[in-house]
Amino acid sequence: MNLTTQRRPICELSDDLISQIAAGEVVERPASVVRELVDNAVDAGARQITVRLQAGGVRLIAVEDDGFGIPRGELPVALRRHATSKIASLADLESVGTMGFRGEALAAICSISDMRVASRVLDSGHAWQLDGRTGELSAAARTTGTTVEVRELFYATPARRKFLKTDATELAHCIEAVRRQAMVRPDVGFAVWHDGKLVEQWHACTGLALQDQRLRHVLGSQFFEQSVAVDHTSAAIRDDGTPLIRVWGRAGLPDAARARADQQFAYVNGRFVRDKVIGHAARSAYQDVLHGHRQPVYALYVDIAPARVDVNVHPTKIEVRFRDSREVHSAVRHAVESALALPRSALQSSAGLPPAAAIIEHLGAFGALNRPVAQLTYAQAAPVFVANTNRGVSDVEAMWPRPQPQLQPPSSQPEVADALQTWRLGRAIAQLQGIYILAENAQGLVVVDMHAAHERVVYERLKAQMDTARIQSQPLLIPATFAASPLEVATAESACETLALLGLDITPFSSKTLAVRAVPTSLAHGDAVQLARSVLAELALHEASTVVQRAQNEILSTMACHGAVRANRSLTVDEMNALLRQMEATERSDQCNHGRPTWRQVSIKELDALFMRGR
Ligand SMILES: Nc1ncnc2c1ncn2[C@@H]1O[C@H](COP(=O)(O)OP(=O)(O)O)[C@@H](O)[C@H]1O
Ligand SMILES: [Mg+2]
């Protein structure tokens, strides 16, 4: 008989076994212990928390704090399962403000390790130490606060111990656990020691802008300089008059995005979480400005009425459930989107930029390509059979900003100096290779990719029109007809309402010919047939979905690409200046629709360095 299928009698699990199983949910690796103990220290009002580790935390994890301590009589209770000082009723759970509340961590950790807790409360003569294995209480020496020592983690469950990674990996996870708490508690100092060496330290911040100081320390000044402040409060108000949701923190600029999603930190009411709603909302805020599969970086803090979020859905509380995930999604998305939409100040942008050498490399790469990538994608897609646009004017003139006399930089010297101060992107000096505009501002040299920049300006204008109603349309005097594929004809017929929203009127002329009868006013002088074909191709792609915002933006982006000035068109200085002024006035104008930068600053300092001046 097969032993494994032999039935055993039903019996109750021993308490010991139950607690070990429960421990498995909370304690996966040393970092889980570090997290629970640091959470407890924070809940005890600690100002300084010191974590000491040996062998990646497997041999020893000791967390020492200067919090309010545990009185002698309560020490044994603290190690019992479901024993907590943090909530007393279900109602408390709905407004829990502490990191802990399940009363499980100490019991769980105790059941799988050799644990000792030493603690001293304020008005006690000395500290008391409890041995978790023997239950023995003895007098100990220490100042007010608590030290929890955890030795030989998983000693009783070698199978689990085998799953641990190298000491270095476990150490990295332990540090990450402390970092996550450090990012939300700038008022608390943290130190991490490993095998007798100090490996990480964040001093308690004082003075103004604590959070900024801490983020700078934890994530580095590069993160800080390449990010913008986020702060948005939802319009809806709670009963007590405070806003329903506040989203704040910092969002990395598109340039700072990374290949991996390893710098995305989200907090809900001070608790680090992995949350799909927040992640998706943040991601969609970058949709318009981020290139391909790049991952944005951010540290976002969501403050929400406790009753609107359930933190008790996961043993480690890393997941939460929102009562209304849509309100959170829209608050986060809006917060990040509006922070990114503000054009960067020249000061801020030059601070986080790569050195001149990198910029010159960048110029080289684009120069070799000789035209922006965006153009390649659509131009190939649409061979023109009957180019019947009846127009002598190129597409450039259509959207090209007419130079406005009052915006022209004056030529006399003192006023030029003024102009450099006033205009973020400065005054145009010259055009390079038919691709770049060179301008001068107070910081030095500005290099603008004119197609990319103009494309964004046109795109934002189309989006703005789309938001207010529909895109303004202009009938063509003579319809532009072209030989169309059956798919194009079918798409034009089925999507005629969407086309109307987009300012386009494309109707069958015969079974194999389509006629473009109206185009968006702002693209009126462009190539109507090219535009029609591109939009139809996009629509065919998105046909299945009802035209959601995303598809809509992609279509507008395609249209903008058509409307934008092409490479190799020479511009007058006035035209260049007009574009610079439009960029300054346009949201998100620092990136083109495909997430590439539209302009770069080369500072005088970088130019000096190139020529080794001032050394
Ligand atoms: N570092 C500490 N300082 C003061 N009290 C502590 C500390 N760690 C644990 N405690 C006490 O022990 C109790 C049990 O801790 P724990 O098992 O982590 O459960 P929880 O944090 O969910 O309450 C806590 O409610 C708290 O009263
Ligand atoms: Mg706890």
Coordinates of N, CA and C in Angstrom, one line a residue, residues 487-615:
L487 N -10.2 47.8 -46.9 CA -10.2 48.0 -45.4 C -10.4 49.5 -45.1
E488 N -9.7 50.4 -45.9 CA -9.8 51.8 -45.7 C -11.3 52.3 -45.9
V489 N -11.9 51.8 -46.9 CA -13.3 52.2 -47.2 C -14.2 51.7 -46.1
A490 N -14.0 50.5 -45.6 CA -14.8 50.0 -44.6 C -14.6 50.8 -43.3
T491 N -13.4 51.1 -43.0 CA -13.1 51.8 -41.8 C -13.7 53.2 -41.8
A492 N -13.6 53.9 -43.0 CA -14.2 55.2 -43.1 C -15.7 55.2 -42.9
E493 N -16.3 54.1 -43.4 CA -17.8 54.0 -43.2 C -18.2 53.7 -41.8
S494 N -17.4 52.8 -41.1 CA -17.9 52.4 -39.8 C -17.4 53.5 -38.7
A495 N -16.4 54.2 -39.0 CA -15.9 55.1 -38.0 C -16.3 56.6 -38.3
C496 N -17.3 56.8 -39.0 CA -17.5 58.2 -39.5 C -17.8 59.2 -38.3
E497 N -18.4 58.6 -37.3 CA -18.6 59.5 -36.1 C -17.3 59.9 -35.4
T498 N -16.5 58.9 -35.3 CA -15.2 59.2 -34.7 C -14.4 60.2 -35.5
L499 N -14.5 60.0 -36.9 CA -13.8 60.9 -37.8 C -14.3 62.3 -37.6
A500 N -15.6 62.4 -37.4 CA -16.2 63.8 -37.3 C -15.6 64.4 -36.0
L501 N -15.5 63.6 -35.0 CA -15.0 64.2 -33.7 C -13.5 64.7 -33.9
L502 N -12.8 64.0 -34.8 CA -11.4 64.3 -35.1 C -11.3 65.5 -36.1
G503 N -12.5 66.0 -36.5 CA -12.5 67.1 -37.5 C -12.3 66.6 -38.9
L504 N -12.5 65.3 -39.2 CA -12.3 64.8 -40.5 C -13.6 64.3 -41.1
D505 N -13.8 64.6 -42.4 CA -14.9 64.1 -43.2 C -14.3 63.3 -44.3
I506 N -14.4 61.9 -44.2 CA -13.9 61.1 -45.2 C -15.0 60.1 -45.7
T507 N -15.5 60.3 -46.9 CA -16.6 59.5 -47.4 C -16.3 58.8 -48.7
P508 N -16.9 57.6 -48.9 CA -16.7 56.9 -50.2 C -17.1 57.8 -51.4
F509 N -16.3 57.8 -52.4 CA -16.6 58.5 -53.6 C -17.1 57.5 -54.6
S510 N -16.4 56.4 -54.6 CA -16.9 55.2 -55.4 C -16.5 54.0 -54.5
S511 N -16.7 52.8 -55.0 CA -16.4 51.6 -54.2 C -14.9 51.5 -53.9
K512 N -14.1 52.2 -54.7 CA -12.6 52.0 -54.5 C -12.0 53.4 -54.3
T513 N -12.7 54.4 -54.1 CA -12.2 55.7 -53.9 C -12.8 56.4 -52.7
L514 N -11.9 57.0 -51.9 CA -12.4 57.8 -50.8 C -12.2 59.3 -51.1
A515 N -13.1 60.1 -50.5 CA -12.9 61.5 -50.7 C -12.8 62.2 -49.3
V516 N -11.7 63.0 -49.2 CA -11.6 63.7 -47.9 C -12.2 65.1 -48.2
R517 N -13.3 65.4 -47.4 CA -14.1 66.6 -47.7 C -13.8 67.7 -46.6
A518 N -13.3 67.3 -45.5 CA -13.0 68.3 -44.5 C -11.8 67.8 -43.6
V519 N -11.0 68.7 -43.2 CA -9.9 68.3 -42.3 C -9.8 69.3 -41.1
P520 N -9.1 68.9 -40.1 CA -9.1 69.9 -38.9 C -8.5 71.2 -39.4
T521 N -9.1 72.3 -38.9 CA -8.7 73.6 -39.4 C -7.2 73.8 -39.2
S522 N -6.7 73.3 -38.0 CA -5.3 73.6 -37.8 C -4.3 72.8 -38.7
L523 N -4.9 71.8 -39.4 CA -4.1 71.0 -40.3 C -4.5 71.3 -41.7
A524 N -5.2 72.3 -42.0 CA -5.8 72.6 -43.3 C -4.9 72.6 -44.4
H525 N -3.7 73.1 -44.2 CA -2.8 73.2 -45.3 C -1.8 72.0 -45.5
G526 N -2.1 71.0 -44.7 CA -1.2 69.8 -44.9 C -1.7 68.9 -46.0
D527 N -1.1 67.8 -46.1 CA -1.4 66.8 -47.1 C -2.7 66.0 -46.6
A528 N -3.8 66.4 -47.1 CA -5.1 65.8 -46.6 C -5.1 64.3 -46.8
V529 N -4.6 63.8 -48.0 CA -4.6 62.4 -48.2 C -3.7 61.6 -47.3
Q530 N -2.5 62.1 -47.1 CA -1.6 61.4 -46.1 C -2.3 61.3 -44.8
L531 N -2.8 62.4 -44.4 CA -3.5 62.5 -43.1 C -4.6 61.5 -42.9
A532 N -5.4 61.5 -44.0 CA -6.6 60.6 -44.0 C -6.1 59.1 -43.9
R533 N -5.1 58.8 -44.6 CA -4.7 57.4 -44.6 C -4.1 57.0 -43.3
S534 N -3.3 57.9 -42.7 CA -2.7 57.5 -41.4 C -3.8 57.4 -40.3
V535 N -4.8 58.3 -40.3 CA -5.8 58.2 -39.3 C -6.7 56.9 -39.5
L536 N -7.0 56.6 -40.8 CA -7.7 55.4 -41.1 C -7.0 54.1 -40.6
A537 N -5.6 54.2 -40.8 CA -4.8 53.0 -40.4 C -4.9 52.9 -38.9
E538 N -4.8 54.0 -38.2 CA -4.9 54.0 -36.7 C -6.3 53.4 -36.3
L539 N -7.3 54.0 -36.9 CA -8.6 53.6 -36.5 C -8.9 52.1 -36.7
A540 N -8.3 51.6 -37.8 CA -8.5 50.1 -38.1 C -7.8 49.3 -37.0
L541 N -6.7 49.8 -36.5 CA -6.0 49.1 -35.4 C -6.9 49.1 -34.1
H542 N -7.5 50.2 -33.9 CA -8.2 50.3 -32.6 C -9.7 50.0 -32.8
E543 N -10.0 49.5 -33.9 CA -11.4 49.3 -34.3 C -12.2 48.6 -33.2
A544 N -11.6 47.5 -32.7 CA -12.4 46.7 -31.7 C -12.8 47.5 -30.5
S545 N -11.9 48.3 -30.0 CA -12.2 49.0 -28.8 C -13.0 50.2 -29.2
T546 N -14.0 50.6 -28.4 CA -14.7 51.8 -28.7 C -13.6 52.9 -28.5
V547 N -13.7 54.0 -29.1 CA -12.5 54.9 -29.1 C -12.3 55.4 -27.7
V548 N -11.4 54.7 -27.0 CA -11.1 55.2 -25.6 C -10.1 56.3 -25.7
Q549 N -9.9 56.9 -24.6 CA -9.0 58.0 -24.5 C -7.6 57.7 -25.1
R550 N -7.1 56.5 -24.8 CA -5.8 56.1 -25.2 C -5.7 56.1 -26.8
A551 N -6.6 55.5 -27.4 CA -6.6 55.4 -28.8 C -6.7 56.8 -29.4
Q552 N -7.6 57.6 -28.8 CA -7.8 58.9 -29.3 C -6.5 59.7 -29.3
N553 N -5.8 59.6 -28.2 CA -4.5 60.3 -28.1 C -3.5 59.8 -29.1
E554 N -3.6 58.5 -29.4 CA -2.6 58.0 -30.4 C -3.0 58.6 -31.8
I555 N -4.3 58.7 -32.0 CA -4.7 59.3 -33.3 C -4.3 60.7 -33.4
L556 N -4.5 61.4 -32.3 CA -4.1 62.9 -32.3 C -2.6 63.0 -32.5
S557 N -1.9 62.1 -31.9 CA -0.5 62.1 -32.0 C 0.0 61.9 -33.5
T558 N -0.7 61.0 -34.1 CA -0.4 60.7 -35.6 C -0.7 62.0 -36.4
M559 N -1.8 62.6 -36.0 CA -2.2 63.8 -36.8 C -1.2 64.9 -36.5
A560 N -0.7 65.0 -35.3 CA 0.2 66.0 -34.9 C 1.5 65.8 -35.7
C561 N 1.9 64.6 -35.8 CA 3.1 64.3 -36.5 C 3.0 64.8 -38.0
H562 N 1.8 64.7 -38.6 CA 1.6 65.2 -39.9 C 1.7 66.7 -40.0
G563 N 1.2 67.3 -38.9 CA 1.1 68.7 -38.9 C 2.4 69.4 -38.6
A564 N 3.3 68.6 -38.0 CA 4.6 69.2 -37.5 C 5.6 69.4 -38.6
V565 N 6.4 70.4 -38.4 CA 7.4 70.8 -39.3 C 8.4 69.7 -39.6
R566 N 8.8 69.5 -40.8 CA 9.6 68.4 -41.2 C 11.1 68.8 -41.0
A567 N 11.9 67.8 -40.9 CA 13.4 68.1 -40.9 C 13.7 68.7 -42.3
N568 N 14.9 69.3 -42.3 CA 15.4 69.9 -43.6 C 14.6 71.0 -44.1
R569 N 13.7 71.6 -43.3 CA 13.1 72.8 -43.8 C 13.8 73.9 -43.1
S570 N 14.3 74.9 -43.9 CA 15.0 76.0 -43.2 C 14.0 77.0 -42.7
L571 N 14.3 77.4 -41.5 CA 13.5 78.4 -40.8 C 14.1 79.7 -40.7
T572 N 13.3 80.7 -40.6 CA 13.9 82.0 -40.3 C 14.1 82.2 -38.8
V573 N 14.9 83.1 -38.4 CA 15.1 83.3 -37.0 C 13.8 83.7 -36.3
D574 N 12.9 84.4 -37.0 CA 11.6 84.8 -36.4 C 10.8 83.5 -36.2
E575 N 10.8 82.6 -37.2 CA 10.0 81.4 -37.1 C 10.5 80.5 -35.9
M576 N 11.9 80.5 -35.8 CA 12.4 79.7 -34.7 C 12.0 80.3 -33.3
N577 N 12.1 81.6 -33.3 CA 11.7 82.3 -32.0 C 10.2 82.0 -31.7
A578 N 9.4 82.0 -32.7 CA 8.0 81.8 -32.5 C 7.8 80.4 -31.9
L579 N 8.5 79.4 -32.4 CA 8.4 78.1 -31.9 C 8.8 78.0 -30.4
L580 N 9.9 78.7 -30.1 CA 10.4 78.7 -28.7 C 9.4 79.2 -27.8
R581 N 8.7 80.3 -28.2 CA 7.7 80.9 -27.4 C 6.5 80.0 -27.2
Q582 N 6.1 79.3 -28.3 CA 5.0 78.3 -28.2 C 5.4 77.2 -27.3
M583 N 6.6 76.7 -27.3 CA 7.0 75.6 -26.4 C 6.9 76.1 -25.0
E584 N 7.3 77.3 -24.7 CA 7.2 77.8 -23.3 C 5.8 77.8 -22.8
A585 N 4.9 78.0 -23.8 CA 3.5 78.1 -23.3 C 2.7 76.8 -23.4
T586 N 3.4 75.7 -23.8 CA 2.7 74.5 -24.0 C 3.0 73.5 -22.9
E587 N 2.0 72.8 -22.4 CA 2.2 71.8 -21.3 C 3.0 70.6 -21.9
R588 N 3.8 70.0 -21.1 CA 4.5 68.8 -21.5 C 5.5 69.0 -22.7
S589 N 5.8 70.3 -22.9 CA 6.6 70.5 -24.1 C 8.0 70.1 -24.0
D590 N 8.4 69.6 -22.9 CA 9.8 69.1 -22.7 C 10.0 67.8 -23.4
Q591 N 8.9 67.1 -23.7 CA 9.1 65.8 -24.4 C 8.2 65.8 -25.6
C592 N 8.6 65.1 -26.7 CA 7.8 65.0 -27.8 C 6.7 63.9 -27.5
N593 N 5.8 63.7 -28.4 CA 4.7 62.7 -28.2 C 5.2 61.3 -28.0
H594 N 6.5 61.0 -28.4 CA 7.0 59.7 -28.2 C 7.9 59.6 -27.0
G595 N 8.0 60.6 -26.2 CA 8.7 60.6 -25.0 C 10.2 61.0 -25.1
R596 N 10.6 61.4 -26.3 CA 12.0 61.9 -26.4 C 12.0 63.3 -26.0
P597 N 13.2 63.7 -25.5 CA 13.3 65.2 -25.1 C 13.2 66.1 -26.4
T598 N 12.6 67.2 -26.2 CA 12.5 68.2 -27.3 C 13.6 69.2 -27.3
W599 N 14.2 69.3 -26.1 CA 15.3 70.3 -26.0 C 16.2 69.9 -24.9
R600 N 17.4 70.5 -25.0 CA 18.4 70.2 -24.0 C 19.2 71.5 -23.7
Q601 N 19.6 71.6 -22.5 CA 20.4 72.8 -22.1 C 21.8 72.3 -22.0
V602 N 22.7 73.1 -22.6 CA 24.2 72.9 -22.4 C 24.6 74.2 -21.7
S603 N 25.0 74.0 -20.4 CA 25.3 75.2 -19.6 C 26.7 75.8 -20.0
I604 N 26.9 77.0 -19.6 CA 28.2 77.7 -19.9 C 29.3 76.9 -19.2
K605 N 28.9 76.3 -18.0 CA 29.9 75.6 -17.3 C 30.4 74.3 -18.1
E606 N 29.4 73.7 -18.7 CA 29.7 72.5 -19.5 C 30.5 72.9 -20.8
L607 N 30.2 74.1 -21.3 CA 30.9 74.6 -22.5 C 32.3 74.9 -22.1
D608 N 32.5 75.6 -20.9 CA 33.8 75.9 -20.4 C 34.6 74.6 -20.2
A609 N 34.0 73.6 -19.7 CA 34.7 72.4 -19.4 C 35.2 71.8 -20.7
L610 N 34.3 71.8 -21.8 CA 34.7 71.3 -23.1 C 36.0 71.9 -23.6
F611 N 36.1 73.2 -23.3 CA 37.3 74.0 -23.8 C 38.3 74.2 -22.7
M612 N 38.1 73.5 -21.6 CA 39.1 73.6 -20.4 C 39.3 75.1 -20.1
R613 N 38.3 75.9 -20.1 CA 38.5 77.3 -19.7 C 38.3 77.3 -18.2
G614 N 39.0 78.3 -17.6 CA 38.8 78.6 -16.2 C 39.4 77.5 -15.3
R615 N 40.4 76.8 -15.8 CA 41.1 75.8 -14.9 C 42.4 76.3 -14.4

